[in-house]
Amino acid sequence: SFVLTQPPSVSVAPGKTATITCGGNNIGSKNVHWYQQKPGQAPVLVISYDSDRPSGIPERFSGSNSGDTATLTITRVEAGDEADYFCQVWDNRIDLLYVFGTGTKVTVL
Amino acid sequence: QLQLQESGPGLVKSSETLSLTCTVSGGSISSNNYYWGWIRQPPGRGLEWVGSIYYSGSTFYNPSLKSRLIISVDTSENQFSLRLTSVTAADTAVYYCARIGSGNLHSWFFELWGRGTLVTVSS
């Protein structure tokens, strides 16, 4: 099955930029979606189709996707951005239609 | 504003059947543009897609759960449900229901989630 690998943790100082990667074989050929999950809460979609922000998501959140790596970037990081982040792809060519990444814990120092 | 709410027992005995229902409010489950799905998350771990359903009743299951899983829809009640048989401790997780959209393009994602419900399988 298709595997999406994320770093377990990323630490960033307030006001700086956090970069979260999602690695997968030729992931650039797929559309990647990103979710933010704060402790005790349900995930929230923050990026769809590699780089589209849903309504209500700050411009500080952006995404890109090329080759074997998709990236979620959070600029001007705030304390409220501390959360787990998951990437996800959909592929109707495989039995497991929806694949999630392993997740990255973002800690704001 | 559309909302989803999971309901069902929080404790299930090993080898028995886990049953959950997701009630959709603020919108119709009978929409051409969406699927409806279940995702689970074992404590302290990542997300796993369980299965999905269209309002017509078409289903899609995680291959690892397919032999034990049934997802159904009741459009009259604006609900969809999950039944997972022969549960073990490995099925202990927070179970989320979600609306699945595509933004009218060609990929699908979980655009709106319920708050989730913890189901513990006890021996």
PDB file of N, CA, C and O in Angstrom, chain A residues 9-56:
ATOM      1  N   SER A   9       8.272  14.882  14.821  1.00  0.00           N
ATOM      2  CA  SER A   9       8.155  16.150  15.534  1.00  0.00           C
ATOM      3  C   SER A   9       8.930  17.255  14.840  1.00  0.00           C
ATOM      4  O   SER A   9       9.923  17.001  14.148  1.00  0.00           O
ATOM      5  N   VAL A  10       8.422  18.454  15.023  1.00  0.00           N
ATOM      6  CA  VAL A  10       9.074  19.678  14.545  1.00  0.00           C
ATOM      7  C   VAL A  10       8.927  20.717  15.651  1.00  0.00           C
ATOM      8  O   VAL A  10       7.826  20.905  16.186  1.00  0.00           O
ATOM      9  N   SER A  11      10.022  21.369  15.978  1.00  0.00           N
ATOM     10  CA  SER A  11       9.982  22.433  16.983  1.00  0.00           C
ATOM     11  C   SER A  11      10.308  23.764  16.326  1.00  0.00           C
ATOM     12  O   SER A  11      11.190  23.839  15.473  1.00  0.00           O
ATOM     13  N   VAL A  12       9.589  24.796  16.755  1.00  0.00           N
ATOM     14  CA  VAL A  12       9.777  26.101  16.125  1.00  0.00           C
ATOM     15  C   VAL A  12       9.509  27.203  17.143  1.00  0.00           C
ATOM     16  O   VAL A  12       8.632  27.066  18.006  1.00  0.00           O
ATOM     17  N   ALA A  13      10.272  28.262  17.046  1.00  0.00           N
ATOM     18  CA  ALA A  13      10.074  29.407  17.933  1.00  0.00           C
ATOM     19  C   ALA A  13       8.931  30.275  17.420  1.00  0.00           C
ATOM     20  O   ALA A  13       8.680  30.340  16.202  1.00  0.00           O
ATOM     21  N   PRO A  14       8.251  30.958  18.308  1.00  0.00           N
ATOM     22  CA  PRO A  14       7.181  31.867  17.865  1.00  0.00           C
ATOM     23  C   PRO A  14       7.703  32.899  16.883  1.00  0.00           C
ATOM     24  O   PRO A  14       8.812  33.420  17.025  1.00  0.00           O
ATOM     25  N   GLY A  15       6.901  33.139  15.844  1.00  0.00           N
ATOM     26  CA  GLY A  15       7.297  34.111  14.834  1.00  0.00           C
ATOM     27  C   GLY A  15       8.137  33.545  13.710  1.00  0.00           C
ATOM     28  O   GLY A  15       8.328  34.203  12.686  1.00  0.00           O
ATOM     29  N   LYS A  16       8.639  32.343  13.911  1.00  0.00           N
ATOM     30  CA  LYS A  16       9.449  31.695  12.871  1.00  0.00           C
ATOM     31  C   LYS A  16       8.578  30.841  11.965  1.00  0.00           C
ATOM     32  O   LYS A  16       7.362  30.818  12.073  1.00  0.00           O
ATOM     33  N   THR A  17       9.249  30.111  11.065  1.00  0.00           N
ATOM     34  CA  THR A  17       8.555  29.294  10.074  1.00  0.00           C
ATOM     35  C   THR A  17       8.714  27.816  10.380  1.00  0.00           C
ATOM     36  O   THR A  17       9.828  27.350  10.612  1.00  0.00           O
ATOM     37  N   ALA A  18       7.588  27.092  10.352  1.00  0.00           N
ATOM     38  CA  ALA A  18       7.605  25.646  10.532  1.00  0.00           C
ATOM     39  C   ALA A  18       7.386  24.978   9.176  1.00  0.00           C
ATOM     40  O   ALA A  18       6.491  25.375   8.418  1.00  0.00           O
ATOM     41  N   THR A  19       8.206  23.983   8.908  1.00  0.00           N
ATOM     42  CA  THR A  19       8.094  23.228   7.657  1.00  0.00           C
ATOM     43  C   THR A  19       7.855  21.757   7.992  1.00  0.00           C
ATOM     44  O   THR A  19       8.667  21.142   8.686  1.00  0.00           O
ATOM     45  N   ILE A  20       6.743  21.219   7.491  1.00  0.00           N
ATOM     46  CA  ILE A  20       6.362  19.831   7.765  1.00  0.00           C
ATOM     47  C   ILE A  20       6.332  19.085   6.434  1.00  0.00           C
ATOM     48  O   ILE A  20       5.636  19.496   5.510  1.00  0.00           O
ATOM     49  N   THR A  21       7.085  18.021   6.353  1.00  0.00           N
ATOM     50  CA  THR A  21       7.158  17.272   5.109  1.00  0.00           C
ATOM     51  C   THR A  21       6.313  16.006   5.156  1.00  0.00           C
ATOM     52  O   THR A  21       6.031  15.463   6.234  1.00  0.00           O
ATOM     53  N   CYS A  22       5.938  15.554   3.978  1.00  0.00           N
ATOM     54  CA  CYS A  22       5.143  14.336   3.802  1.00  0.00           C
ATOM     55  C   CYS A  22       5.738  13.619   2.600  1.00  0.00           C
ATOM     56  O   CYS A  22       5.597  14.084   1.460  1.00  0.00           O
ATOM     57  N   GLY A  23       6.442  12.529   2.861  1.00  0.00           N
ATOM     58  CA  GLY A  23       7.147  11.837   1.811  1.00  0.00           C
ATOM     59  C   GLY A  23       6.421  10.609   1.322  1.00  0.00           C
ATOM     60  O   GLY A  23       5.882   9.830   2.115  1.00  0.00           O
ATOM     61  N   GLY A  24       6.389  10.433   0.011  1.00  0.00           N
ATOM     62  CA  GLY A  24       5.764   9.258  -0.589  1.00  0.00           C
ATOM     63  C   GLY A  24       6.249   9.107  -2.018  1.00  0.00           C
ATOM     64  O   GLY A  24       6.610  10.095  -2.666  1.00  0.00           O
ATOM     65  N   ASN A  25       6.232   7.890  -2.507  1.00  0.00           N
ATOM     66  CA  ASN A  25       6.726   7.597  -3.836  1.00  0.00           C
ATOM     67  C   ASN A  25       5.933   8.370  -4.899  1.00  0.00           C
ATOM     68  O   ASN A  25       4.740   8.141  -5.086  1.00  0.00           O
ATOM     69  N   ASN A  26       6.606   9.315  -5.540  1.00  0.00           N
ATOM     70  CA  ASN A  26       5.992  10.125  -6.589  1.00  0.00           C
ATOM     71  C   ASN A  26       4.717  10.814  -6.105  1.00  0.00           C
ATOM     72  O   ASN A  26       3.737  10.937  -6.837  1.00  0.00           O
ATOM     73  N   ILE A  27       4.747  11.308  -4.859  1.00  0.00           N
ATOM     74  CA  ILE A  27       3.571  11.961  -4.290  1.00  0.00           C
ATOM     75  C   ILE A  27       3.174  13.198  -5.089  1.00  0.00           C
ATOM     76  O   ILE A  27       2.023  13.644  -5.066  1.00  0.00           O
ATOM     77  N   GLY A  28       4.139  13.743  -5.832  1.00  0.00           N
ATOM     78  CA  GLY A  28       3.847  14.914  -6.654  1.00  0.00           C
ATOM     79  C   GLY A  28       2.805  14.662  -7.722  1.00  0.00           C
ATOM     80  O   GLY A  28       2.212  15.604  -8.259  1.00  0.00           O
ATOM     81  N   SER A  29       2.545  13.383  -8.023  1.00  0.00           N
ATOM     82  CA  SER A  29       1.538  13.043  -9.018  1.00  0.00           C
ATOM     83  C   SER A  29       0.135  12.942  -8.414  1.00  0.00           C
ATOM     84  O   SER A  29      -0.842  12.697  -9.129  1.00  0.00           O
ATOM     85  N   LYS A  30       0.050  13.114  -7.101  1.00  0.00           N
ATOM     86  CA  LYS A  30      -1.226  13.024  -6.399  1.00  0.00           C
ATOM     87  C   LYS A  30      -1.559  14.379  -5.788  1.00  0.00           C
ATOM     88  O   LYS A  30      -0.715  15.259  -5.675  1.00  0.00           O
ATOM     89  N   ASN A  31      -2.812  14.513  -5.360  1.00  0.00           N
ATOM     90  CA  ASN A  31      -3.234  15.692  -4.617  1.00  0.00           C
ATOM     91  C   ASN A  31      -3.125  15.413  -3.126  1.00  0.00           C
ATOM     92  O   ASN A  31      -3.598  14.388  -2.651  1.00  0.00           O
ATOM     93  N   VAL A  32      -2.505  16.336  -2.405  1.00  0.00           N
ATOM     94  CA  VAL A  32      -2.268  16.147  -0.978  1.00  0.00           C
ATOM     95  C   VAL A  32      -3.129  17.129  -0.183  1.00  0.00           C
ATOM     96  O   VAL A  32      -3.239  18.313  -0.528  1.00  0.00           O
ATOM     97  N   HIS A  33      -3.703  16.603   0.880  1.00  0.00           N
ATOM     98  CA  HIS A  33      -4.540  17.403   1.772  1.00  0.00           C
ATOM     99  C   HIS A  33      -3.939  17.340   3.165  1.00  0.00           C
ATOM    100  O   HIS A  33      -3.356  16.312   3.551  1.00  0.00           O
ATOM    101  N   TRP A  34      -4.066  18.422   3.920  1.00  0.00           N
ATOM    102  CA  TRP A  34      -3.437  18.528   5.234  1.00  0.00           C
ATOM    103  C   TRP A  34      -4.481  18.855   6.315  1.00  0.00           C
ATOM    104  O   TRP A  34      -5.391  19.644   6.098  1.00  0.00           O
ATOM    105  N   TYR A  35      -4.274  18.239   7.492  1.00  0.00           N
ATOM    106  CA  TYR A  35      -5.173  18.441   8.622  1.00  0.00           C
ATOM    107  C   TYR A  35      -4.369  18.857   9.850  1.00  0.00           C
ATOM    108  O   TYR A  35      -3.258  18.389  10.068  1.00  0.00           O
ATOM    109  N   GLN A  36      -4.978  19.719  10.644  1.00  0.00           N
ATOM    110  CA  GLN A  36      -4.438  20.117  11.938  1.00  0.00           C
ATOM    111  C   GLN A  36      -5.310  19.502  13.027  1.00  0.00           C
ATOM    112  O   GLN A  36      -6.533  19.596  12.969  1.00  0.00           O
ATOM    113  N   GLN A  37      -4.684  18.891  14.021  1.00  0.00           N
ATOM    114  CA  GLN A  37      -5.427  18.305  15.128  1.00  0.00           C
ATOM    115  C   GLN A  37      -4.843  18.784  16.444  1.00  0.00           C
ATOM    116  O   GLN A  37      -3.740  18.395  16.817  1.00  0.00           O
ATOM    117  N   LYS A  38      -5.592  19.600  17.139  1.00  0.00           N
ATOM    118  CA  LYS A  38      -5.176  20.061  18.455  1.00  0.00           C
ATOM    119  C   LYS A  38      -5.581  19.028  19.504  1.00  0.00           C
ATOM    120  O   LYS A  38      -6.509  18.238  19.269  1.00  0.00           O
ATOM    121  N   PRO A  39      -4.903  19.017  20.644  1.00  0.00           N
ATOM    122  CA  PRO A  39      -5.168  17.995  21.666  1.00  0.00           C
ATOM    123  C   PRO A  39      -6.642  17.913  22.058  1.00  0.00           C
ATOM    124  O   PRO A  39      -7.273  18.940  22.339  1.00  0.00           O
ATOM    125  N   GLY A  40      -7.174  16.702  22.023  1.00  0.00           N
ATOM    126  CA  GLY A  40      -8.546  16.465  22.426  1.00  0.00           C
ATOM    127  C   GLY A  40      -9.591  16.918  21.439  1.00  0.00           C
ATOM    128  O   GLY A  40     -10.792  16.880  21.753  1.00  0.00           O
ATOM    129  N   GLN A  41      -9.164  17.328  20.252  1.00  0.00           N
ATOM    130  CA  GLN A  41     -10.105  17.825  19.249  1.00  0.00           C
ATOM    131  C   GLN A  41     -10.047  16.991  17.975  1.00  0.00           C
ATOM    132  O   GLN A  41      -9.106  16.235  17.746  1.00  0.00           O
ATOM    133  N   ALA A  42     -11.077  17.154  17.160  1.00  0.00           N
ATOM    134  CA  ALA A  42     -11.099  16.487  15.865  1.00  0.00           C
ATOM    135  C   ALA A  42     -10.170  17.212  14.895  1.00  0.00           C
ATOM    136  O   ALA A  42      -9.908  18.408  15.045  1.00  0.00           O
ATOM    137  N   PRO A  43      -9.675  16.506  13.912  1.00  0.00           N
ATOM    138  CA  PRO A  43      -8.864  17.173  12.880  1.00  0.00           C
ATOM    139  C   PRO A  43      -9.662  18.229  12.138  1.00  0.00           C
ATOM    140  O   PRO A  43     -10.883  18.147  12.014  1.00  0.00           O
ATOM    141  N   VAL A  44      -8.924  19.208  11.629  1.00  0.00           N
ATOM    142  CA  VAL A  44      -9.496  20.281  10.827  1.00  0.00           C
ATOM    143  C   VAL A  44      -8.700  20.387   9.533  1.00  0.00           C
ATOM    144  O   VAL A  44      -7.458  20.394   9.568  1.00  0.00           O
ATOM    145  N   LEU A  45      -9.389  20.458   8.417  1.00  0.00           N
ATOM    146  CA  LEU A  45      -8.718  20.615   7.125  1.00  0.00           C
ATOM    147  C   LEU A  45      -8.090  21.999   7.049  1.00  0.00           C
ATOM    148  O   LEU A  45      -8.784  23.009   7.236  1.00  0.00           O
ATOM    149  N   VAL A  46      -6.789  22.065   6.749  1.00  0.00           N
ATOM    150  CA  VAL A  46      -6.115  23.361   6.624  1.00  0.00           C
ATOM    151  C   VAL A  46      -5.624  23.635   5.213  1.00  0.00           C
ATOM    152  O   VAL A  46      -5.435  24.786   4.826  1.00  0.00           O
ATOM    153  N   ILE A  47      -5.369  22.566   4.448  1.00  0.00           N
ATOM    154  CA  ILE A  47      -4.931  22.713   3.062  1.00  0.00           C
ATOM    155  C   ILE A  47      -5.563  21.577   2.252  1.00  0.00           C
ATOM    156  O   ILE A  47      -5.534  20.413   2.667  1.00  0.00           O
ATOM    157  N   SER A  48      -6.130  21.915   1.088  1.00  0.00           N
ATOM    158  CA  SER A  48      -6.575  20.891   0.152  1.00  0.00           C
ATOM    159  C   SER A  48      -5.855  21.091  -1.176  1.00  0.00           C
ATOM    160  O   SER A  48      -5.336  22.177  -1.467  1.00  0.00           O
ATOM    161  N   TYR A  49      -5.829  20.044  -1.970  1.00  0.00           N
ATOM    162  CA  TYR A  49      -5.212  20.119  -3.303  1.00  0.00           C
ATOM    163  C   TYR A  49      -3.839  20.803  -3.261  1.00  0.00           C
ATOM    164  O   TYR A  49      -3.591  21.770  -3.992  1.00  0.00           O
ATOM    165  N   ASP A  50      -3.014  20.315  -2.389  1.00  0.00           N
ATOM    166  CA  ASP A  50      -1.609  20.709  -2.266  1.00  0.00           C
ATOM    167  C   ASP A  50      -1.414  22.094  -1.635  1.00  0.00           C
ATOM    168  O   ASP A  50      -0.504  22.276  -0.827  1.00  0.00           O
ATOM    169  N   SER A  51      -2.266  23.066  -2.047  1.00  0.00           N
ATOM    170  CA  SER A  51      -1.966  24.439  -1.641  1.00  0.00           C
ATOM    171  C   SER A  51      -3.194  25.329  -1.449  1.00  0.00           C
ATOM    172  O   SER A  51      -3.036  26.533  -1.217  1.00  0.00           O
ATOM    173  N   ASP A  52      -4.390  24.768  -1.540  1.00  0.00           N
ATOM    174  CA  ASP A  52      -5.594  25.579  -1.384  1.00  0.00           C
ATOM    175  C   ASP A  52      -6.009  25.671   0.078  1.00  0.00           C
ATOM    176  O   ASP A  52      -6.129  24.661   0.765  1.00  0.00           O
ATOM    177  N   ARG A  53      -6.260  26.892   0.530  1.00  0.00           N
ATOM    178  CA  ARG A  53      -6.691  27.090   1.906  1.00  0.00           C
ATOM    179  C   ARG A  53      -8.212  27.198   1.965  1.00  0.00           C
ATOM    180  O   ARG A  53      -8.809  28.053   1.305  1.00  0.00           O
ATOM    181  N   PRO A  54      -8.840  26.357   2.795  1.00  0.00           N
ATOM    182  CA  PRO A  54     -10.297  26.515   2.993  1.00  0.00           C
ATOM    183  C   PRO A  54     -10.595  27.844   3.657  1.00  0.00           C
ATOM    184  O   PRO A  54      -9.731  28.466   4.277  1.00  0.00           O
ATOM    185  N   SER A  55     -11.841  28.248   3.532  1.00  0.00           N
ATOM    186  CA  SER A  55     -12.269  29.487   4.158  1.00  0.00           C
ATOM    187  C   SER A  55     -12.005  29.444   5.661  1.00  0.00           C
ATOM    188  O   SER A  55     -12.274  28.436   6.320  1.00  0.00           O
ATOM    189  N   GLY A  56     -11.432  30.533   6.171  1.00  0.00           N
ATOM    190  CA  GLY A  56     -11.184  30.619   7.600  1.00  0.00           C
ATOM    191  C   GLY A  56      -9.789  30.191   8.030  1.00  0.00           C
ATOM    192  O   GLY A  56      -9.407  30.411   9.184  1.00  0.00           O
TER     193      GLY A  56
END
